[in-house]
Short mmCIF file of N, CA and C in Angstrom, two decimals:
data_model
loop_
_atom_site.label_atom_id
_atom_site.label_comp_id
_atom_site.label_asym_id
_atom_site.label_seq_id
_atom_site.Cartn_x
_atom_site.Cartn_y
_atom_site.Cartn_z
N MET A 130 91.79 121.66 98.86
CA MET A 130 92.78 121.52 100.00
C MET A 130 93.07 120.08 99.94
N ILE A 131 94.33 119.96 100.24
CA ILE A 131 94.98 118.70 100.21
C ILE A 131 94.53 117.91 101.48
N ASP A 132 94.22 116.67 101.44
CA ASP A 132 93.78 116.05 102.68
C ASP A 132 94.25 114.59 102.66
N ALA A 133 93.94 113.89 103.89
CA ALA A 133 94.48 112.56 104.18
C ALA A 133 94.08 111.60 103.06
N ASP A 134 92.99 111.78 102.28
CA ASP A 134 92.65 110.86 101.16
C ASP A 134 93.59 111.09 100.07
N ASP A 135 94.19 112.17 99.88
CA ASP A 135 95.12 112.41 98.81
C ASP A 135 96.43 111.67 99.04
N VAL A 136 96.79 111.67 100.47
CA VAL A 136 97.92 110.92 100.72
C VAL A 136 97.75 109.49 100.45
N ARG A 137 96.52 108.92 100.96
CA ARG A 137 96.20 107.54 100.63
C ARG A 137 96.40 107.20 99.20
N ARG A 138 95.59 108.07 98.43
CA ARG A 138 95.61 107.77 96.85
C ARG A 138 96.84 107.75 96.27
N ILE A 139 97.68 108.76 96.47
CA ILE A 139 99.22 108.64 95.97
C ILE A 139 99.92 107.70 96.64
N ALA A 140 99.90 107.37 97.88
CA ALA A 140 100.76 106.36 98.39
C ALA A 140 100.48 104.90 97.74
N LEU A 141 99.23 104.71 97.57
CA LEU A 141 98.71 103.48 97.10
C LEU A 141 98.96 103.43 95.47
N SER A 142 99.36 104.51 94.86
CA SER A 142 99.60 104.47 93.39
C SER A 142 101.01 104.11 93.28
N LEU A 143 101.91 104.00 94.25
CA LEU A 143 103.45 103.69 94.17
C LEU A 143 103.38 102.22 94.09
N PRO A 144 104.53 101.79 93.24
CA PRO A 144 104.59 100.37 93.16
C PRO A 144 104.64 99.43 94.35
N GLU A 145 103.94 98.34 94.44
CA GLU A 145 103.96 97.49 95.58
C GLU A 145 103.71 97.96 96.95
N THR A 146 102.98 99.09 96.83
CA THR A 146 102.53 99.63 98.18
C THR A 146 101.31 98.97 98.66
N ALA A 147 101.20 98.76 99.96
CA ALA A 147 100.02 98.23 100.74
C ALA A 147 99.63 99.07 101.91
N GLU A 148 98.47 99.21 102.19
CA GLU A 148 97.91 99.82 103.47
C GLU A 148 97.71 98.75 104.54
N LYS A 149 98.25 99.18 105.63
CA LYS A 149 98.03 98.37 106.87
C LYS A 149 97.87 99.33 108.15
N GLU A 150 96.81 98.92 108.72
CA GLU A 150 96.52 99.72 110.03
C GLU A 150 97.56 99.28 111.17
N ALA A 151 98.03 100.17 111.93
CA ALA A 151 98.94 100.10 112.95
C ALA A 151 98.76 101.28 113.91
N TRP A 152 98.75 101.01 115.12
CA TRP A 152 98.69 102.04 116.26
C TRP A 152 97.33 102.81 116.01
N SER A 153 96.31 101.98 115.40
CA SER A 153 95.00 102.70 115.12
C SER A 153 95.04 103.66 114.12
N MET A 154 96.05 103.75 113.22
CA MET A 154 96.03 104.60 112.03
C MET A 154 96.57 103.98 110.88
N PRO A 155 96.25 104.51 109.62
CA PRO A 155 96.77 103.82 108.51
C PRO A 155 98.16 104.07 108.16
N THR A 156 98.74 103.09 107.83
CA THR A 156 100.25 103.09 107.39
C THR A 156 100.28 102.59 105.93
N PHE A 157 101.41 103.01 105.38
CA PHE A 157 101.65 102.55 104.10
C PHE A 157 102.97 101.96 103.88
N ARG A 158 103.03 100.87 103.23
CA ARG A 158 104.38 100.14 103.29
C ARG A 158 104.77 99.52 101.85
N VAL A 159 105.96 99.46 101.68
CA VAL A 159 106.42 98.70 100.34
C VAL A 159 107.38 97.74 100.92
N ALA A 160 107.31 96.43 100.36
CA ALA A 160 108.10 95.25 100.75
C ALA A 160 108.23 95.22 102.34
N GLY A 161 107.07 95.57 102.92
CA GLY A 161 107.06 95.32 104.36
C GLY A 161 107.50 96.57 105.18
N LYS A 162 108.14 97.45 104.58
CA LYS A 162 108.66 98.56 105.20
C LYS A 162 107.64 99.85 105.13
N MET A 163 107.39 100.30 106.33
CA MET A 163 106.69 101.42 106.34
C MET A 163 107.30 102.93 105.75
N PHE A 164 106.54 103.56 105.15
CA PHE A 164 107.14 104.89 104.47
C PHE A 164 106.10 106.03 104.63
N VAL A 165 105.02 105.88 105.21
CA VAL A 165 104.17 106.87 105.51
C VAL A 165 103.11 106.47 106.54
N THR A 166 102.68 107.40 107.41
CA THR A 166 101.64 107.20 108.34
C THR A 166 100.81 108.37 108.32
N VAL A 167 99.52 108.20 108.70
CA VAL A 167 98.51 109.31 108.89
C VAL A 167 97.88 109.33 110.21
N PRO A 168 98.43 110.10 111.06
CA PRO A 168 98.02 110.16 112.38
C PRO A 168 96.51 110.38 112.56
N ASP A 169 95.81 110.03 113.70
CA ASP A 169 94.26 110.24 113.78
C ASP A 169 93.81 111.49 113.50
N ASP A 170 94.30 112.63 113.69
CA ASP A 170 93.78 113.94 113.40
C ASP A 170 93.63 114.25 111.89
N GLN A 171 94.58 113.59 111.14
CA GLN A 171 94.38 113.52 109.71
C GLN A 171 94.77 114.99 109.18
N THR A 172 95.48 115.73 109.96
CA THR A 172 95.83 117.11 109.52
C THR A 172 97.25 117.07 108.99
N SER A 173 97.99 116.01 109.27
CA SER A 173 99.44 115.89 109.00
C SER A 173 99.71 114.39 108.45
N PHE A 174 100.77 114.01 108.05
CA PHE A 174 101.34 112.87 107.80
C PHE A 174 102.88 112.64 108.21
N ALA A 175 103.40 111.38 108.36
CA ALA A 175 104.65 111.30 108.83
C ALA A 175 105.41 110.45 107.71
N VAL A 176 106.63 110.90 107.42
CA VAL A 176 107.40 110.26 106.31
C VAL A 176 108.86 110.01 106.84
N ARG A 177 109.58 109.02 106.11
CA ARG A 177 110.99 108.86 106.36
C ARG A 177 111.79 109.99 106.01
N CYS A 178 112.62 110.25 106.88
CA CYS A 178 113.50 111.49 106.54
C CYS A 178 114.82 111.26 107.35
N PRO A 179 115.95 111.23 106.72
CA PRO A 179 117.18 111.17 107.50
C PRO A 179 117.41 112.40 108.47
N LYS A 180 117.88 112.12 109.67
CA LYS A 180 117.86 113.30 110.71
C LYS A 180 118.62 114.40 110.26
N HIS A 181 119.75 114.26 109.44
CA HIS A 181 120.53 115.58 109.04
C HIS A 181 119.62 116.28 107.86
N ASP A 182 118.82 115.70 107.16
CA ASP A 182 117.84 116.38 106.18
C ASP A 182 116.85 116.88 106.73
N ARG A 183 116.28 116.26 107.96
CA ARG A 183 115.11 116.82 108.68
C ARG A 183 115.42 118.01 109.34
N LEU A 184 116.51 118.07 109.99
CA LEU A 184 116.98 119.44 110.70
C LEU A 184 116.82 120.54 109.62
N GLU A 185 117.42 120.49 108.45
CA GLU A 185 117.43 121.36 107.35
C GLU A 185 115.95 121.77 107.04
N LEU A 186 115.10 120.69 106.75
CA LEU A 186 113.70 121.04 106.35
C LEU A 186 112.92 121.73 107.49
N ILE A 187 113.13 121.52 108.66
CA ILE A 187 112.37 122.05 109.86
C ILE A 187 112.88 123.54 109.96
N ALA A 188 114.28 123.71 109.78
CA ALA A 188 114.77 125.06 109.81
C ALA A 188 114.15 125.88 108.78
N ALA A 189 114.13 125.45 107.52
CA ALA A 189 113.74 126.22 106.39
C ALA A 189 112.24 126.56 106.32
N GLU A 190 111.43 125.61 106.91
CA GLU A 190 109.94 125.57 106.82
C GLU A 190 109.27 125.00 107.96
N PRO A 191 109.50 125.69 109.11
CA PRO A 191 109.00 125.12 110.46
C PRO A 191 107.31 125.13 110.46
N GLU A 192 106.67 125.89 109.52
CA GLU A 192 105.24 125.85 109.58
C GLU A 192 104.74 124.64 108.83
N LYS A 193 105.66 123.96 107.90
CA LYS A 193 105.13 122.83 107.12
C LYS A 193 105.83 121.53 107.85
N PHE A 194 106.96 121.51 108.36
CA PHE A 194 107.75 120.36 109.01
C PHE A 194 107.88 120.34 110.35
N TRP A 195 107.79 119.25 111.16
CA TRP A 195 108.00 119.29 112.49
C TRP A 195 108.22 117.84 113.07
N VAL A 196 108.80 117.54 114.31
CA VAL A 196 108.91 116.33 114.86
C VAL A 196 108.40 116.41 116.15
N PRO A 197 107.35 115.60 116.58
CA PRO A 197 106.80 115.50 118.04
C PRO A 197 107.88 115.04 118.91
N PRO A 198 107.95 115.47 120.06
CA PRO A 198 109.11 115.01 121.07
C PRO A 198 109.28 113.50 121.12
N HIS A 199 108.19 112.73 121.02
CA HIS A 199 108.21 111.28 121.17
C HIS A 199 108.93 110.67 119.96
N GLU A 200 109.12 111.31 118.92
CA GLU A 200 109.65 110.82 117.67
C GLU A 200 111.13 111.41 117.30
N ALA A 201 111.66 112.19 118.35
CA ALA A 201 112.96 112.88 118.06
C ALA A 201 114.02 112.12 117.67
N ARG A 202 113.91 110.75 118.23
CA ARG A 202 115.09 109.93 117.98
C ARG A 202 115.00 109.07 116.57
N SER A 203 113.71 109.23 115.90
CA SER A 203 113.46 108.58 114.79
C SER A 203 114.05 109.27 113.52
N ASP A 204 114.16 108.46 112.36
CA ASP A 204 114.26 108.99 111.13
C ASP A 204 112.97 109.42 110.38
N TRP A 205 112.18 110.13 111.03
CA TRP A 205 110.79 110.51 110.41
C TRP A 205 110.56 111.95 110.63
N VAL A 206 109.93 112.61 109.84
CA VAL A 206 109.38 113.89 109.96
C VAL A 206 107.82 114.09 109.76
N ARG A 207 107.30 114.91 110.41
CA ARG A 207 105.76 115.15 110.14
C ARG A 207 105.66 116.43 109.04
N VAL A 208 104.51 116.29 108.32
CA VAL A 208 104.30 117.37 107.27
C VAL A 208 102.84 117.73 107.60
N ARG A 209 102.72 119.04 107.68
CA ARG A 209 101.16 119.61 107.79
C ARG A 209 100.52 119.74 106.47
N LEU A 210 99.49 119.12 106.28
CA LEU A 210 98.76 118.90 105.08
C LEU A 210 98.24 120.32 104.54
N GLY A 211 97.96 121.22 105.47
CA GLY A 211 97.46 122.52 105.16
C GLY A 211 98.57 123.44 104.58
N ALA A 212 99.80 123.01 104.91
CA ALA A 212 100.97 123.94 104.55
C ALA A 212 101.57 123.55 103.10
N LEU A 213 101.11 122.46 102.53
CA LEU A 213 101.58 122.07 101.28
C LEU A 213 101.10 122.94 100.20
N GLU A 214 102.09 123.16 99.25
CA GLU A 214 101.84 124.14 98.20
C GLU A 214 100.68 123.59 97.12
N ASP A 215 100.96 122.30 96.76
CA ASP A 215 100.19 121.69 95.87
C ASP A 215 100.31 120.25 95.92
N MET A 216 99.58 119.57 95.06
CA MET A 216 99.64 117.98 94.89
C MET A 216 100.89 117.51 94.43
N ALA A 217 101.59 118.37 93.73
CA ALA A 217 102.93 117.86 93.20
C ALA A 217 103.83 117.82 94.27
N GLU A 218 103.95 118.75 95.29
CA GLU A 218 104.75 118.77 96.44
C GLU A 218 104.44 117.49 97.31
N LEU A 219 103.21 117.23 97.49
CA LEU A 219 102.70 116.03 98.29
C LEU A 219 103.32 114.81 97.65
N TYR A 220 103.14 114.56 96.30
CA TYR A 220 103.56 113.44 95.49
C TYR A 220 105.19 113.42 95.66
N ASP A 221 105.93 114.46 95.57
CA ASP A 221 107.37 114.41 95.71
C ASP A 221 107.83 113.83 96.95
N ILE A 222 107.08 114.29 98.03
CA ILE A 222 107.32 113.93 99.48
C ILE A 222 107.18 112.43 99.64
N LEU A 223 106.17 112.03 99.27
CA LEU A 223 105.69 110.63 99.31
C LEU A 223 106.63 109.71 98.47
N VAL A 224 106.98 110.30 97.26
CA VAL A 224 107.88 109.47 96.35
C VAL A 224 109.30 109.28 97.34
N ASP A 225 109.67 110.42 97.81
CA ASP A 225 110.97 110.33 98.46
C ASP A 225 111.11 109.35 99.53
N SER A 226 110.04 109.37 100.30
CA SER A 226 109.90 108.52 101.50
C SER A 226 109.86 106.99 100.94
N TRP A 227 108.94 106.80 99.86
CA TRP A 227 108.89 105.50 99.38
C TRP A 227 110.15 104.81 98.81
N LYS A 228 110.91 105.73 98.23
CA LYS A 228 112.34 105.30 97.77
C LYS A 228 113.25 104.93 98.85
N GLN A 229 113.09 105.52 100.03
CA GLN A 229 113.86 105.31 101.10
C GLN A 229 113.59 103.81 101.78
N ALA A 230 112.39 103.42 101.45
CA ALA A 230 111.87 102.02 101.95
C ALA A 230 111.95 101.02 101.03
N ALA A 231 111.65 101.31 99.74
CA ALA A 231 111.71 100.40 98.69
C ALA A 231 112.98 99.55 98.42
N PRO A 232 112.71 98.41 97.97
CA PRO A 232 113.92 97.60 97.57
C PRO A 232 114.62 98.28 96.38
N GLU A 233 115.82 98.12 96.19
CA GLU A 233 116.59 98.70 95.11
C GLU A 233 116.10 98.37 93.78
N HIS A 234 115.74 97.16 93.43
CA HIS A 234 115.19 96.92 92.03
C HIS A 234 113.96 97.89 91.86
N LEU A 235 113.10 97.93 92.81
CA LEU A 235 111.86 98.82 92.61
C LEU A 235 112.13 100.27 92.35
N VAL A 236 113.15 100.78 93.09
CA VAL A 236 113.56 102.26 92.95
C VAL A 236 114.18 102.33 91.65
N GLU A 237 115.02 101.34 91.19
CA GLU A 237 115.76 101.48 89.83
C GLU A 237 114.71 101.44 88.65
N SER A 238 113.55 100.70 88.79
CA SER A 238 112.65 100.69 87.65
C SER A 238 111.49 101.77 87.74
N PHE A 239 111.53 102.46 88.86
CA PHE A 239 110.46 103.45 88.95
C PHE A 239 110.65 104.76 88.10
N THR A 240 109.56 105.19 87.57
CA THR A 240 109.66 106.42 86.67
C THR A 240 108.45 107.13 86.99
N ALA A 241 108.75 108.22 87.49
CA ALA A 241 107.80 109.31 87.97
C ALA A 241 106.97 109.94 86.77
N PRO A 242 105.82 109.96 86.71
CA PRO A 242 105.05 110.64 85.61
C PRO A 242 105.24 112.09 85.50
N GLY A 243 105.34 112.63 84.26
CA GLY A 243 105.36 114.07 83.96
C GLY A 243 106.48 114.80 84.45
N PRO A 244 106.47 116.08 84.06
CA PRO A 244 107.53 116.95 84.53
C PRO A 244 107.34 117.20 86.15
N GLY A 245 108.36 117.23 86.89
CA GLY A 245 108.19 117.25 88.35
C GLY A 245 107.78 116.06 89.02
N GLY A 246 107.41 114.98 88.28
CA GLY A 246 106.94 113.86 88.77
C GLY A 246 105.56 113.73 89.39
N GLY A 247 105.04 114.94 89.80
CA GLY A 247 103.80 114.90 90.46
C GLY A 247 102.57 114.90 89.54
N PRO A 248 101.49 114.72 90.10
CA PRO A 248 100.17 114.75 89.36
C PRO A 248 99.95 116.12 88.90
N ALA A 249 99.16 116.14 87.76
CA ALA A 249 98.94 117.58 87.21
C ALA A 249 97.81 118.32 88.14
N ASP A 250 97.13 117.60 89.05
CA ASP A 250 96.17 118.31 89.83
C ASP A 250 96.71 119.21 90.83
N ASN A 251 96.63 120.53 90.67
CA ASN A 251 97.27 121.46 91.67
C ASN A 251 96.29 122.16 92.54
N ARG A 252 95.31 121.34 93.19
CA ARG A 252 94.36 121.86 94.12
C ARG A 252 95.04 122.90 95.01
#
């Protein structure tokens, strides 16, 4: 089963990512910009997601994606770890969020490994 340690491992594998505790939870940042958080219960994580894309994600897969009421005005979406298909999906979600926060030169030089970009481990 995919867990918060997998989120941490993948996030920290992305270029120039650093972990920083904020609001009593781990957050991951590139160039000082946050791109993922792991709330206390560690059953989900939050990533950057433009509001128009977020609505489509939630409508298509409400068991996987949601937004708590206090985050409704943000450009973030929560993802339930237990609803992810595999490690490749987790990787793709984290890379997408990282790209939204990373400086352009990092995004341009980033090459995702392997077909589909994600790791081969499909737990």
